[in-house]
Amino acid sequence: MAAGSPPPLEPIPMPAYRDEGFADKFRRKTRENPLVPLGCLCTLGVLTYGLISFKRGNTRHSQLMMRARVMAQGFTIAALLGGMVVTALKARS
């Protein structure tokens, strides 16, 4: 190692989001990772349709929709994790 003064230990400034409200934060987060709200809406739609099928007595279709709901939830979790990875990689660069 070369002798000399060590590098300065100054922290990286974090962006300030203190003045943003719920709507502003929701828009910003949706722009950062648009697949998560899409997955949530798909999950909600499939769940609603499955519950309506259950209420009407169509148990076969209701079971199919509940399986589709699990798949939609899996997509949402994968989108969330993927967005976290992309955000972490952007922070490193």
mmCIF file of C-alpha atoms in Angstrom:
data_model
loop_
_atom_site.group_PDB
_atom_site.id
_atom_site.type_symbol
_atom_site.label_atom_id
_atom_site.label_comp_id
_atom_site.label_asym_id
_atom_site.label_seq_id
_atom_site.Cartn_x
_atom_site.Cartn_y
_atom_site.Cartn_z
ATOM 1 C CA MET A 1 0.000 0.000 0.000
ATOM 2 C CA ALA A 2 1.202 3.433 -0.813
ATOM 3 C CA ALA A 3 1.891 5.742 2.076
ATOM 4 C CA GLY A 4 -0.232 8.832 2.163
ATOM 5 C CA SER A 5 -3.351 10.297 3.614
ATOM 6 C CA PRO A 6 -6.425 8.060 3.672
ATOM 7 C CA PRO A 7 -9.373 8.946 1.440
ATOM 8 C CA PRO A 8 -12.006 11.222 2.967
ATOM 9 C CA LEU A 9 -14.881 9.436 4.646
ATOM 10 C CA GLU A 10 -17.751 11.656 3.603
ATOM 11 C CA PRO A 11 -21.179 10.023 3.403
ATOM 12 C CA ILE A 12 -23.048 9.990 0.111
ATOM 13 C CA PRO A 13 -25.929 12.459 0.314
ATOM 14 C CA MET A 14 -29.344 10.764 0.260
ATOM 15 C CA PRO A 15 -32.203 12.251 -1.758
ATOM 16 C CA ALA A 16 -34.685 14.172 0.368
ATOM 17 C CA TYR A 17 -38.324 13.122 0.024
ATOM 18 C CA ARG A 18 -39.607 14.747 3.191
ATOM 19 C CA ASP A 19 -42.104 17.104 1.578
ATOM 20 C CA GLU A 20 -43.894 14.565 -0.600
ATOM 21 C CA GLY A 21 -47.385 13.403 0.235
ATOM 22 C CA PHE A 22 -48.977 10.013 -0.266
ATOM 23 C CA ALA A 23 -49.993 10.658 -3.881
ATOM 24 C CA ASP A 24 -46.538 11.969 -4.819
ATOM 25 C CA LYS A 25 -44.813 9.021 -3.174
ATOM 26 C CA PHE A 26 -47.194 6.555 -4.864
ATOM 27 C CA ARG A 27 -46.490 8.102 -8.295
ATOM 28 C CA ARG A 28 -42.731 8.047 -7.696
ATOM 29 C CA LYS A 29 -42.733 4.430 -6.531
ATOM 30 C CA THR A 30 -44.936 3.407 -9.467
ATOM 31 C CA ARG A 31 -42.528 5.038 -11.904
ATOM 32 C CA GLU A 32 -39.592 3.270 -10.239
ATOM 33 C CA ASN A 33 -41.211 -0.182 -10.398
ATOM 34 C CA PRO A 34 -44.406 -0.255 -12.506
ATOM 35 C CA LEU A 35 -44.886 -4.044 -12.337
ATOM 36 C CA VAL A 36 -45.730 -4.130 -8.617
ATOM 37 C CA PRO A 37 -48.970 -2.084 -8.837
ATOM 38 C CA LEU A 38 -49.882 -4.034 -11.979
ATOM 39 C CA GLY A 39 -49.413 -7.316 -10.107
ATOM 40 C CA CYS A 40 -51.486 -6.014 -7.191
ATOM 41 C CA LEU A 41 -54.316 -5.045 -9.522
ATOM 42 C CA CYS A 42 -54.194 -8.442 -11.243
ATOM 43 C CA THR A 43 -54.280 -10.192 -7.877
ATOM 44 C CA LEU A 44 -57.249 -8.095 -6.778
ATOM 45 C CA GLY A 45 -59.111 -8.733 -10.025
ATOM 46 C CA VAL A 46 -58.578 -12.504 -9.920
ATOM 47 C CA LEU A 47 -59.513 -12.622 -6.223
ATOM 48 C CA THR A 48 -62.718 -10.666 -6.840
ATOM 49 C CA TYR A 49 -63.695 -12.834 -9.800
ATOM 50 C CA GLY A 50 -62.965 -15.983 -7.780
ATOM 51 C CA LEU A 51 -65.118 -14.795 -4.876
ATOM 52 C CA ILE A 52 -67.976 -13.954 -7.251
ATOM 53 C CA SER A 53 -67.698 -17.445 -8.764
ATOM 54 C CA PHE A 54 -67.731 -18.944 -5.280
ATOM 55 C CA LYS A 55 -70.834 -16.977 -4.330
ATOM 56 C CA ARG A 56 -72.622 -18.152 -7.491
ATOM 57 C CA GLY A 57 -71.821 -21.764 -6.609
ATOM 58 C CA ASN A 58 -69.360 -22.434 -9.432
ATOM 59 C CA THR A 59 -66.774 -24.140 -7.227
ATOM 60 C CA ARG A 60 -64.660 -25.477 -10.094
ATOM 61 C CA HIS A 61 -64.174 -22.004 -11.552
ATOM 62 C CA SER A 62 -63.660 -20.563 -8.072
ATOM 63 C CA GLN A 63 -60.818 -23.022 -7.399
ATOM 64 C CA LEU A 64 -59.245 -22.147 -10.746
ATOM 65 C CA MET A 65 -59.357 -18.450 -9.869
ATOM 66 C CA MET A 66 -57.810 -19.065 -6.449
ATOM 67 C CA ARG A 67 -54.919 -20.875 -8.139
ATOM 68 C CA ALA A 68 -54.594 -17.973 -10.564
ATOM 69 C CA ARG A 69 -54.555 -15.613 -7.559
ATOM 70 C CA VAL A 70 -51.582 -17.473 -6.101
ATOM 71 C CA MET A 71 -49.773 -17.156 -9.426
ATOM 72 C CA ALA A 72 -50.570 -13.426 -9.559
ATOM 73 C CA GLN A 73 -49.246 -13.013 -6.019
ATOM 74 C CA GLY A 74 -46.075 -14.841 -7.031
ATOM 75 C CA PHE A 75 -45.666 -12.480 -9.983
ATOM 76 C CA THR A 76 -46.102 -9.498 -7.659
ATOM 77 C CA ILE A 77 -43.453 -10.793 -5.237
ATOM 78 C CA ALA A 78 -41.068 -11.514 -8.132
ATOM 79 C CA ALA A 79 -41.639 -7.978 -9.486
ATOM 80 C CA LEU A 80 -40.998 -6.521 -6.036
ATOM 81 C CA LEU A 81 -37.755 -8.450 -5.618
ATOM 82 C CA GLY A 82 -36.667 -7.638 -9.168
ATOM 83 C CA GLY A 83 -37.290 -3.952 -8.549
ATOM 84 C CA MET A 84 -35.246 -4.099 -5.371
ATOM 85 C CA VAL A 85 -32.340 -5.700 -7.234
ATOM 86 C CA VAL A 86 -32.479 -3.105 -10.012
ATOM 87 C CA THR A 87 -32.602 -0.267 -7.468
ATOM 88 C CA ALA A 88 -29.614 -1.731 -5.590
ATOM 89 C CA LEU A 89 -27.626 -2.071 -8.808
ATOM 90 C CA LYS A 90 -28.442 1.527 -9.793
ATOM 91 C CA ALA A 91 -27.262 2.735 -6.378
ATOM 92 C CA ARG A 92 -23.921 0.971 -6.847
ATOM 93 C CA SER A 93 -23.256 2.640 -10.199
#
